[in-house]
XYZ file of C-alpha atoms in Angstrom:
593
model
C -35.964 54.554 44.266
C -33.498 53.689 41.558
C -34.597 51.122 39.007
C -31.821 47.711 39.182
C -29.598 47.146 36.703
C -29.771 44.536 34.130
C -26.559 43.206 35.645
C -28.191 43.227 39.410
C -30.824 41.421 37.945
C -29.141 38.413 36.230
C -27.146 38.206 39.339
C -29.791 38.031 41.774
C -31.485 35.700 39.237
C -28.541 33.587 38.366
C -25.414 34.745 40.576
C -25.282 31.300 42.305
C -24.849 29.171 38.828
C -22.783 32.197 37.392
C -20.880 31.557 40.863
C -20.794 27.399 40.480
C -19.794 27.628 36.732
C -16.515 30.139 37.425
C -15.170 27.642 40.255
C -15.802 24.516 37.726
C -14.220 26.546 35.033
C -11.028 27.386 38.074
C -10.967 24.144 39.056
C -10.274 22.958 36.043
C -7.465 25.364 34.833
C -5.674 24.954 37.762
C -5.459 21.142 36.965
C -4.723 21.822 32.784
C -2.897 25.471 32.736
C 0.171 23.299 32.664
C -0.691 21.948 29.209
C 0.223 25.887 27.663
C 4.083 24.318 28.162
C 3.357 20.857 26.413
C 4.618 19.383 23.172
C 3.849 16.860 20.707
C 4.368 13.125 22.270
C 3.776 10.175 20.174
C 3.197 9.340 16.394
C -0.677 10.228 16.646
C 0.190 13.503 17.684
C 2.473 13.843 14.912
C -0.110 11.708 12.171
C -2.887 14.417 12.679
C -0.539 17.424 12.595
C 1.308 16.633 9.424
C -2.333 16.081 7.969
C -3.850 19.482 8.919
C -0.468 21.418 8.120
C -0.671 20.094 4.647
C -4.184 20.759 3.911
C -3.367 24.332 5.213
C -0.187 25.135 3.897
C -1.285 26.061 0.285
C -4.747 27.511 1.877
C -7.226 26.334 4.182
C -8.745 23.053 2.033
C -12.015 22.401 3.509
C -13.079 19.308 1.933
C -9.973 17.298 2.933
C -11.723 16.900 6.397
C -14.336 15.592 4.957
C -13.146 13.372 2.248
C -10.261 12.070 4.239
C -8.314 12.246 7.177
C -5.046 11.230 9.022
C -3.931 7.114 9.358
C -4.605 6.997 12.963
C -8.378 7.587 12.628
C -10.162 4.525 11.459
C -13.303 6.670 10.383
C -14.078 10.208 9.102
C -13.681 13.178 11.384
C -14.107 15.856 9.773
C -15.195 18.604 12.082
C -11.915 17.447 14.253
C -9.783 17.556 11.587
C -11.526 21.182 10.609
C -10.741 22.557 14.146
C -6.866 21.317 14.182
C -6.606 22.962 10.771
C -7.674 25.858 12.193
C -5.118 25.485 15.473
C -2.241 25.787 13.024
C -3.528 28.647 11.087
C -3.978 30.311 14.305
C -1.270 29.124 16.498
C 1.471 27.369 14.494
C 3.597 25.193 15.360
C 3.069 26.753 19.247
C 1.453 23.344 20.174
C 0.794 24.517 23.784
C -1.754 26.928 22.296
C -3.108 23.593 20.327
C -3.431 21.986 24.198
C -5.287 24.496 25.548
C -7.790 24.715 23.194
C -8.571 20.959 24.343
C -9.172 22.433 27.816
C -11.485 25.098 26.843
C -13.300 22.852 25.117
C -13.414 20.477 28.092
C -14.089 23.670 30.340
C -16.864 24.045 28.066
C -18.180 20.457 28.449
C -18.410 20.582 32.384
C -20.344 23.921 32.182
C -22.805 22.233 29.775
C -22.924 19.037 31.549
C -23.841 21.252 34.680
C -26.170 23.368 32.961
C -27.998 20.298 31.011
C -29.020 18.278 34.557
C -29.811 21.610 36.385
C -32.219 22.151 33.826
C -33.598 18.711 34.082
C -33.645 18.290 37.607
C -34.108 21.713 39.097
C -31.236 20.728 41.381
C -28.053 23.357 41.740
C -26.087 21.771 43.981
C -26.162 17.905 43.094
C -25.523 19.495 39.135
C -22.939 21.277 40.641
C -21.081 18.250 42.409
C -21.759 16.160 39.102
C -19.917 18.314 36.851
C -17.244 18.714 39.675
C -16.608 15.167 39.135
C -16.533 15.087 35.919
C -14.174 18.269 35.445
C -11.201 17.134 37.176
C -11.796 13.101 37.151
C -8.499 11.684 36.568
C -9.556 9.361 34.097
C -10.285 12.246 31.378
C -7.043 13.223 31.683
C -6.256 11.463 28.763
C -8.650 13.228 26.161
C -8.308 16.652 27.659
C -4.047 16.455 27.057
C -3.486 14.298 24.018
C -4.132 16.269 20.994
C -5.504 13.340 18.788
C -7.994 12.606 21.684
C -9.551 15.968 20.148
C -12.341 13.887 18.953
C -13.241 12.646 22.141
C -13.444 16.242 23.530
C -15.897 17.729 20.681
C -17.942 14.516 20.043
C -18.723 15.333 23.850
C -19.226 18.792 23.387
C -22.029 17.842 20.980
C -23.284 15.327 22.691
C -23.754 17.030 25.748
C -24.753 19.994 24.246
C -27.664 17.766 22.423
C -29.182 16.913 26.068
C -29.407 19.870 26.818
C -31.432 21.271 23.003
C -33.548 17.926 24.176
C -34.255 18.831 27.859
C -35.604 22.039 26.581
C -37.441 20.486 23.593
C -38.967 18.235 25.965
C -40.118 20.533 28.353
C -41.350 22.471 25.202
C -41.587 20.665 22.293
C -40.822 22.966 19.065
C -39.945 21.933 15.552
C -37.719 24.769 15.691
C -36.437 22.959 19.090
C -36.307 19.482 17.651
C -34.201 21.194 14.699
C -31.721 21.888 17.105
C -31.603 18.497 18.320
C -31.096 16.837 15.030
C -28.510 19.487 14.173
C -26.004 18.687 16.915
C -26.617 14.785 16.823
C -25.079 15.075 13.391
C -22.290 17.253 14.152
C -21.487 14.737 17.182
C -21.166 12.273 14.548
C -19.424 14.551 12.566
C -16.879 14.687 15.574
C -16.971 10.855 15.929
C -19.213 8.430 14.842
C -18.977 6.575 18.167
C -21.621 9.041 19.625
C -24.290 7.045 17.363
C -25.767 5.619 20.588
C -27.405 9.445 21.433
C -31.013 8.322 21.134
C -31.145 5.979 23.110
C -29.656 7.434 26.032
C -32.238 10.589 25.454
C -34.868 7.695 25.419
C -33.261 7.160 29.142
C -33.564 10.954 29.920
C -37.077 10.492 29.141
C -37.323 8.005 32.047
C -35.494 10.007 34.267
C -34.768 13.019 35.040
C -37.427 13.905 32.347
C -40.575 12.137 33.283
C -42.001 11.782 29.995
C -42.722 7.989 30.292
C -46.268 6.907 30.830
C -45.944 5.672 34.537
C -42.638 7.983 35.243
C -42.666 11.730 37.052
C -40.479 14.135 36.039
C -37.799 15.473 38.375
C -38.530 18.645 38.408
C -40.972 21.106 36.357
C -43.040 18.903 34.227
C -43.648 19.493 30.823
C -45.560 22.736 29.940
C -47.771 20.085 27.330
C -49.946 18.267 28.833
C -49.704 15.949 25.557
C -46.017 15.587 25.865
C -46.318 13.720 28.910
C -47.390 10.325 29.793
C -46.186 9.107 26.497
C -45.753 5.215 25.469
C -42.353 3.831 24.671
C -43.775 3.410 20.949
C -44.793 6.845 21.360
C -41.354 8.216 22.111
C -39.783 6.036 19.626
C -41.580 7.035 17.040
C -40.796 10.806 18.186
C -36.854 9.621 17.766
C -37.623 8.097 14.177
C -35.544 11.059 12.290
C -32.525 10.532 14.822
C -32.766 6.682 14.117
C -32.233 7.119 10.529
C -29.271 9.507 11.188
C -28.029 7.026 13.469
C -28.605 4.635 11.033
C -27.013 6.501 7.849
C -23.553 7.099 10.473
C -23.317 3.423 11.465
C -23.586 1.921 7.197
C -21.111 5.642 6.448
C -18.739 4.879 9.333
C -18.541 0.875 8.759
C -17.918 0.879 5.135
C -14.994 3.618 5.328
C -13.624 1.659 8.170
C -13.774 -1.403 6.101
C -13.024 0.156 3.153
C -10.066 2.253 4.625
C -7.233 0.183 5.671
C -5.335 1.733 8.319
C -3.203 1.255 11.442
C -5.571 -0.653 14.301
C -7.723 -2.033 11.926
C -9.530 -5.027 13.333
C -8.014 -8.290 12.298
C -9.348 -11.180 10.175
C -8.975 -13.388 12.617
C -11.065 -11.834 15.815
C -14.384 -13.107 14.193
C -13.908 -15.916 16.315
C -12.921 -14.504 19.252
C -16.148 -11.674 18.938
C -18.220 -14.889 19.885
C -15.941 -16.531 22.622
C -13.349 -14.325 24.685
C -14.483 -11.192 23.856
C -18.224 -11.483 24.722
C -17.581 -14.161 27.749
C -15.477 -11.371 28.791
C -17.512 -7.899 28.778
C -18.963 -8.575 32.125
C -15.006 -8.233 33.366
C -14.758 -5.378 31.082
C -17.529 -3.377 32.170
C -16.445 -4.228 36.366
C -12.825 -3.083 35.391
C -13.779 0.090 33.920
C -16.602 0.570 36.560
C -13.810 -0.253 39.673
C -11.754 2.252 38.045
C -13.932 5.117 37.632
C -15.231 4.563 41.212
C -11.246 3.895 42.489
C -8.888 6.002 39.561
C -5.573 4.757 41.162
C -2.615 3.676 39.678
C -3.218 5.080 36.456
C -0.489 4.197 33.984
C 0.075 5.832 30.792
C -1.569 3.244 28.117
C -2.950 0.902 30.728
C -4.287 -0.579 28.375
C -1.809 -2.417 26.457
C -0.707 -5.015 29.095
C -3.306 -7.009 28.167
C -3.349 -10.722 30.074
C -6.202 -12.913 28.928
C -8.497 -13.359 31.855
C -8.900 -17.202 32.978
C -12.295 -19.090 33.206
C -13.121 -18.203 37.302
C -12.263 -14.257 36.504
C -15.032 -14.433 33.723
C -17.315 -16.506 35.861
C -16.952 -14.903 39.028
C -17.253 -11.168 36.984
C -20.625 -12.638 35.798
C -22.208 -13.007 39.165
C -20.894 -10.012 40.131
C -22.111 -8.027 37.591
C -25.130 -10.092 37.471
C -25.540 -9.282 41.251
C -25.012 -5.380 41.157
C -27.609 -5.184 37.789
C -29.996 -6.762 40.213
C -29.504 -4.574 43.024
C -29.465 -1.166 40.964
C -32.161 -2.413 39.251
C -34.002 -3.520 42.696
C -32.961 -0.638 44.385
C -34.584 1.936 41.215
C -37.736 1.294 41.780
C -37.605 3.672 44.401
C -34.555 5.778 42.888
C -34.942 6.135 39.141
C -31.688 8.107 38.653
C -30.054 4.299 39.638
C -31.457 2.674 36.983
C -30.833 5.448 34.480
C -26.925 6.206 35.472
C -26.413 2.249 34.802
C -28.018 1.364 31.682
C -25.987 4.685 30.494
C -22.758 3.406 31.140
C -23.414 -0.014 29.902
C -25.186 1.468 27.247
C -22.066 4.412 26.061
C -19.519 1.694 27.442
C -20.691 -0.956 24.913
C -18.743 0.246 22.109
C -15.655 0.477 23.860
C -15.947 -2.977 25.577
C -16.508 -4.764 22.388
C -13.033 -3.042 21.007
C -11.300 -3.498 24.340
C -11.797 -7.340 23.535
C -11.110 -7.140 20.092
C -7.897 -5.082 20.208
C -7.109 -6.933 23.252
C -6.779 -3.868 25.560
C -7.505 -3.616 29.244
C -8.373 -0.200 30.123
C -8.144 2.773 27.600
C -8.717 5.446 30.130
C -10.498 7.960 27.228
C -13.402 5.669 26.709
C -15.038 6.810 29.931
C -15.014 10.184 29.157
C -18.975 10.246 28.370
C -19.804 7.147 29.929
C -18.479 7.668 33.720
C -21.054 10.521 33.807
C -23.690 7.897 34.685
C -21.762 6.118 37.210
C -21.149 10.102 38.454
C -24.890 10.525 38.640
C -25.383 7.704 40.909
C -22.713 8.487 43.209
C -24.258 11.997 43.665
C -27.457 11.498 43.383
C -27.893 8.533 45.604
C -25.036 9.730 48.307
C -27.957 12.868 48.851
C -30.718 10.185 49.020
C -28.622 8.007 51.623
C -28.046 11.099 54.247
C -30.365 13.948 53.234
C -32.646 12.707 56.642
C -29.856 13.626 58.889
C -28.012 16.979 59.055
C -25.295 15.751 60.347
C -24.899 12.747 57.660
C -25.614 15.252 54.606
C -22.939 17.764 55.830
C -20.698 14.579 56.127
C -21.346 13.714 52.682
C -21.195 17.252 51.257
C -17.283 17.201 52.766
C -16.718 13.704 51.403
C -17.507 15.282 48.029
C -15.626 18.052 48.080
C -12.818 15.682 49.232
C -13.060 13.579 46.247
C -12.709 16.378 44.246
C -9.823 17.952 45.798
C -8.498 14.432 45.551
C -8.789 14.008 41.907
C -7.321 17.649 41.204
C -4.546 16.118 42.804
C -4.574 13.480 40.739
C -5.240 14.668 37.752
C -2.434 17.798 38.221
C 0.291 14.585 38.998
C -1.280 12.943 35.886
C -1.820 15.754 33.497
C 2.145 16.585 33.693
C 3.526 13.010 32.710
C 1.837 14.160 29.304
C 4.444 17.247 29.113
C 6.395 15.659 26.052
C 8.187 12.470 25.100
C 10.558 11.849 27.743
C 8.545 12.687 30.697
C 5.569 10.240 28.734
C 7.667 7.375 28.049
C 9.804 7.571 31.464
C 6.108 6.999 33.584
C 5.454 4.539 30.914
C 8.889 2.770 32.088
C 8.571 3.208 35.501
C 5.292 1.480 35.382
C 6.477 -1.934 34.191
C 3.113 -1.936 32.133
C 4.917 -2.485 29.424
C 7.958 -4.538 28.328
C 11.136 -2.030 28.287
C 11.554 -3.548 24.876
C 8.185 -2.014 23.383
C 8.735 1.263 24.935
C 12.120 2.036 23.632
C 10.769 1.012 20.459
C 7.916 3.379 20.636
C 10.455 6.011 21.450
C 12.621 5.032 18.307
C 10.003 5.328 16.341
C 8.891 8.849 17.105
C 12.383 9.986 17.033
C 12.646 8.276 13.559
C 9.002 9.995 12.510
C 10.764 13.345 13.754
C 14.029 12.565 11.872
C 16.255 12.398 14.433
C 18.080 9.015 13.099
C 20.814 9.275 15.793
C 18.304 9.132 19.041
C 16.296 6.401 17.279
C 18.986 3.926 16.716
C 19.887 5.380 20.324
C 16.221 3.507 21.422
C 16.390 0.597 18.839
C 19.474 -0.336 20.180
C 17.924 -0.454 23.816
C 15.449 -2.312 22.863
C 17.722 -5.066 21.390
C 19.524 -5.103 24.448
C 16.032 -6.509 26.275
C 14.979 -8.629 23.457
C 18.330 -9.387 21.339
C 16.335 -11.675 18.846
C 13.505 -9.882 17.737
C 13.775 -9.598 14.204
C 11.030 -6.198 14.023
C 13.743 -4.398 16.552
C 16.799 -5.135 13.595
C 14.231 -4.129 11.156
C 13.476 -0.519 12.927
C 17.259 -0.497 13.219
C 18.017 -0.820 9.711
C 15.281 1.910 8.406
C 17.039 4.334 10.957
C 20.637 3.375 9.482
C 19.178 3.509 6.003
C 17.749 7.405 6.644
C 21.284 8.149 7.948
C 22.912 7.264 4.828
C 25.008 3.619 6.733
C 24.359 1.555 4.137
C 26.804 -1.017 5.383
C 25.062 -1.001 9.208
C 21.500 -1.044 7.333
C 22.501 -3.815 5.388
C 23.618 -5.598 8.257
C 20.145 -5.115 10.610
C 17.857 -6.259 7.663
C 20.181 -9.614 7.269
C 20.230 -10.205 10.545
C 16.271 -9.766 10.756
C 15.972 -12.347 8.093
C 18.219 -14.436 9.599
C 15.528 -14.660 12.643
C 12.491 -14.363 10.407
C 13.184 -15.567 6.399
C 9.420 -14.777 6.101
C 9.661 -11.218 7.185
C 8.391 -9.471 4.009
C 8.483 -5.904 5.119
C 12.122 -6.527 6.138
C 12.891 -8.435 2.600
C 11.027 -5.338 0.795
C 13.002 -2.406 2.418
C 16.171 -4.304 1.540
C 15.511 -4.550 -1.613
C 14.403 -0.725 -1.814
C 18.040 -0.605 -0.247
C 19.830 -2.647 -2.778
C 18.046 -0.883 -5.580
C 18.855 2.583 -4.382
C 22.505 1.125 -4.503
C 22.623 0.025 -8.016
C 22.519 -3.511 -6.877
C 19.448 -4.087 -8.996
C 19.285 -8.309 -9.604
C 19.646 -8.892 -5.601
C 16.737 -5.899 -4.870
C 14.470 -8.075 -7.518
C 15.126 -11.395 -5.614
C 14.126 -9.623 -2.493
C 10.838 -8.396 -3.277
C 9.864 -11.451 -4.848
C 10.891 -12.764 -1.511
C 8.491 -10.209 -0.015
C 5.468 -11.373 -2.103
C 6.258 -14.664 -1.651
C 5.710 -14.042 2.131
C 3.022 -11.361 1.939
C 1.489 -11.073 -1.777
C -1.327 -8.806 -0.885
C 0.949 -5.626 -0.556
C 0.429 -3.412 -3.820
C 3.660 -1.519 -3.168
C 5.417 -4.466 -3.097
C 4.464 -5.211 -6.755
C 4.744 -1.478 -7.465
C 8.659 -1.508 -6.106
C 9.408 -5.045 -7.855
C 7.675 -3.390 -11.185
C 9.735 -0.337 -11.141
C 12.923 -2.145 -10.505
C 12.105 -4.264 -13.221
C 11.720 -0.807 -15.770
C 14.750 -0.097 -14.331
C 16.898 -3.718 -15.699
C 14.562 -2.796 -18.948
C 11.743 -6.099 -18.115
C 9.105 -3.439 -19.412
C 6.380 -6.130 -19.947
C 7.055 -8.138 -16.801
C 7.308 -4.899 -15.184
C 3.452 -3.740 -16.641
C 1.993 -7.270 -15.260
C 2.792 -6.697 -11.222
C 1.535 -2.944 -11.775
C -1.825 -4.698 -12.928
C -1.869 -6.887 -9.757
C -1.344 -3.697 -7.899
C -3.800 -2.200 -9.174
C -5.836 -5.066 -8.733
C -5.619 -5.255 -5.141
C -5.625 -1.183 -4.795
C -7.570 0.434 -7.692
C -7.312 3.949 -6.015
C -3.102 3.312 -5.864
C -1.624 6.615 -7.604
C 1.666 5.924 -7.658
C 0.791 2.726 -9.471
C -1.407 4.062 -11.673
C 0.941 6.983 -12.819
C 3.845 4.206 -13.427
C 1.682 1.836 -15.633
C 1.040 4.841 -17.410
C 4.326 5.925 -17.850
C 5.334 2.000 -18.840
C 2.585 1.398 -21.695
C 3.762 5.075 -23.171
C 7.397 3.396 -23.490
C 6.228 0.060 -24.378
C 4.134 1.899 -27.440
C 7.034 4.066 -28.566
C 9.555 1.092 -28.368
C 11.759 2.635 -25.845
């Protein structure tokens, strides 16, 4: 009798998971193969590129990941920015290749996320339809096909890869195991800090599926330590100390370079207020909304998000109760059904990030915050479907077929969805045909790339659409007269920033390119008057006291010039260019020049 092979073995072994994890890892190619043929879209996509080519283009600089990053990112991101910088040392400027590395690594994700709860719950076939879900859900869309959505993608990879070093910790607690652990929680932070709340939720796994708390049963094969079982809350706390003071270093890192950074989406001065009325009255609608549409992933317009309508006193209210209502009920309903309890404190608990920002920024629905969090809502729907019709044949094989309906249904979805993302046209059309947006703020979006790409003529193309809707916005004759100005029509620049200041006289961004207008024209006493004008209307802009100073030099004011350099550098001590030309100023001063 011939001895079986090691490959007979691990397929009789394993062959249904190796089975599971190759149609997961079809299904969700056949949704995202499309991406190989995809471009660059909007300015983020452009923002992060430009960063990683010129960190790579004299040599592959490591520490610029670390020690900064591109203006769209409001923290550090370093491992992101690390694996982009690699795309383009690889691939190029062959951004398809860049796109499907973001579905590998979501490929990746589903296999883990499978993997993880079959380990944890000893069940194949609910893992199975869980990661289903998740694979081709139409809401991650979004992450899996915009390239600066990258750190969504591998601060999930971590994360989920974390369970799973902590499901096998737990059912054998190492040091070498709880290394491991520790390890990947900081590399998810790494990937993005927003992945701080990590113990907690493996404080939920301990509930359920793990059974360690003292009261609790695991799901499935309890822990080979007798000792490791039964444990108090304080216990497992206490356990979770070291991950607490990671999570603890990431939050003081991550706050004071987002404080200390000041970039594009930074939170304003003025939403103090609001964090104590609208925004927290309103996270009880904010969690519903994003719940309804993870349940219900219709209608999903590009940048949902951003057609934000203030909700009115009986929508708060009456999302209270209702959210108030359905807490008690899961709640109720978990005494019986851990797994309830557990897949809805981790969405409210990996949701409350988001919510908080949703209010702040004033966004509805940003469809890539549910990437992580939807898995609990996922669990529940899986989970507790079985436990509704697993005493009937007939009701189970029903349910089995709704499943695979739903996720037939979302590949469809998610196909339709994945190939509005193909490049800027195709993006901005769906964004049109939406209405989600005024016309007015898409064409100006689409000016503004093409003016980022330097394609002057299409942009003034879109800027002058965009007028045509809204013919006295003063920001629209602004965008007009940078795209003029990079043409070389001085006269037709001239003309857009006058009229913006006709509309706005306080518009100092308009006043200060102007003035860098006038100056570059010789017309040196009018620039002057113009970015005083600027700092009368804004005066905590460094470069505008860096552009007044160096038209200043210019006229020969050399003193005068040397004082709004100081304030400059008052304002910005890290400000180079400033720096460099107070330098160069005091040198002539000294000599007499």
């Amino acid at each position: 009798m011939t001895k079986p092979s090691r490959t007979d073995v691990v397929m009789k072994k394993h062959g249904r998971e190796i089975f599971i994890s190759l149609l997961l890892a079809m299904a969700v190619l056949v949704v995202y193969a499309q991406v190989r043929n995809f471009e660059l879209v909007r300015d983020d996509d452009y923002t992060v590129m430009s960063y990683a080519d010129v960190h790579t283009a004299h040599g592959f600089d490591i520490s610029a990941a670390f020690t900064g990053g591109p203006s769209c990112f409001p923290y550090r991101v370093p491992l992101v920015m690390l694996s982009h910088m690699l795309d383009l040392v690889l691939f190029g400027q062959a951004f398809g290749l860049h796109h499907m590395v973001n579905v590998f690594i979501h490929i990746i994700n589903t296999l883990f996320l499978f993997y993880a709860f079959r380990f944890a719950t000893g069940d194949t076939w609910k893992s199975a339809g869980l990661a289903a879900l998740f694979a081709v859900h139409p809401l991650n869309v979004e992450p899996v096909v915009w390239l600066p959505c990258r750190v969504t993608l591998l601060s999930g990879f971590f994360f989920i890869l974390t369970l799973l070093c902590y499901f096998r910790y737990a059912k054998r607690p190492t040091k070498a195991g709880y290394a491991l652990v520790l390890l990947f929680y900081v590399a998810g932070l790494l990937a993005k800090p927003e992945v701080i709340y990590l113990p907690f939720v493996l404080l939920l796994m301990d509930y359920w599926p793990l059974g360690r708390w003292r009261g609790t049963a695991p799901a499935y094969n309890p822990c080979a330590l007798p000792e490791h079982a039964g444990l108090s809350v304080t216990a497992l706390l206490k356990e979770k100390t070291p991950l607490f003071l990671v999570a603890l270093a990431g939050a003081g890192l991550a706050t004071y370079l987002y404080i200390k950074t000041p970039v594009r989406g930074m939170i304003p001065k003025d939403s103090i207020l609001p964090l104590f009325t609208d925004v927290l009255a309103g996270v009880p609608l904010s969690y519903l909304v994003y719940l309804l549409k993870i349940l219900f992933p219709f209608n999903l317009s590009v940048f949902s998000g951003l057609d934000y309508v203030p909700p009115g006193a009986w929508e708060i209210a009456g999302a209270a109760v209702l959210f108030f209502l359905i807490t008690g009920l899961v709640f109720y309903t978990g005494r019986r059904r851990p797994y309830m309890i557990i897949g809805l404190l981790w969405f409210l608990l990996t949701m409350a990030l988001p919510v908080v920002l949703s209010g702040l920024f004033r966004h509805s629905l940003i469809h890539r915050y549910t990437y992580l969090p939807g898995i609990g809502i996922l669990v529940i729907l899986v989970w507790g479907g079985h436990d509704i019709f697993k005493h009937n044949r007939h009701l189970l094989s029903f349910f089995v077929a709704t499943l695979l309906v739903l996720v037939l249904g979302s590949m469809t979805l998610s196909w339709r969805q994945t190939a509005i993302w193909k490049n800027t046209a195709t993006l901005y059309e769906s964004l049109l045909k939406s209405g989600h947006r005024p016309a007015e703020d898409v064409y100006t979006d689409l000016g503004n790339i093409m003016l980022g790409r330097g394609a002057t003529d299409q942009a003034i193309v879109y800027y002058q659409k965009a007028l045509a809707h809204s013919p006295a916005d003063p920001r629209l004759y602004h965008c007009l007269g940078l795209a003029h100005a990079r043409k070389g029509a001085v006269s037709a620049a001239l003309a857009a920033y006058h009229r913006a200041l006709a509309l706005n006289p306080d518009f100092a961004l308009a006043h200060n390119n102007l003035a860098n207008l006038l100056a570059d024209t010789g017309q040196i006493d009018e620039a002057i008057d113009h970015y005083r004008a600027a700092l009368a209307a804004d005066p905590g802009q460094p470069e505008f006291y860096n552009n007044l100073a160096t038209t200043l030099a210019q006229s020969g004011r050399i003193p005068e010039a040397i004082q709004h350099l100081e304030k400059a550098l008052a304002i910005d001590p890290e400000y180079q260019t400033a720096r460099k030309n107070l330098a160069r100023l005091r040198v002539m001063e000294s000599s007499g020049e």
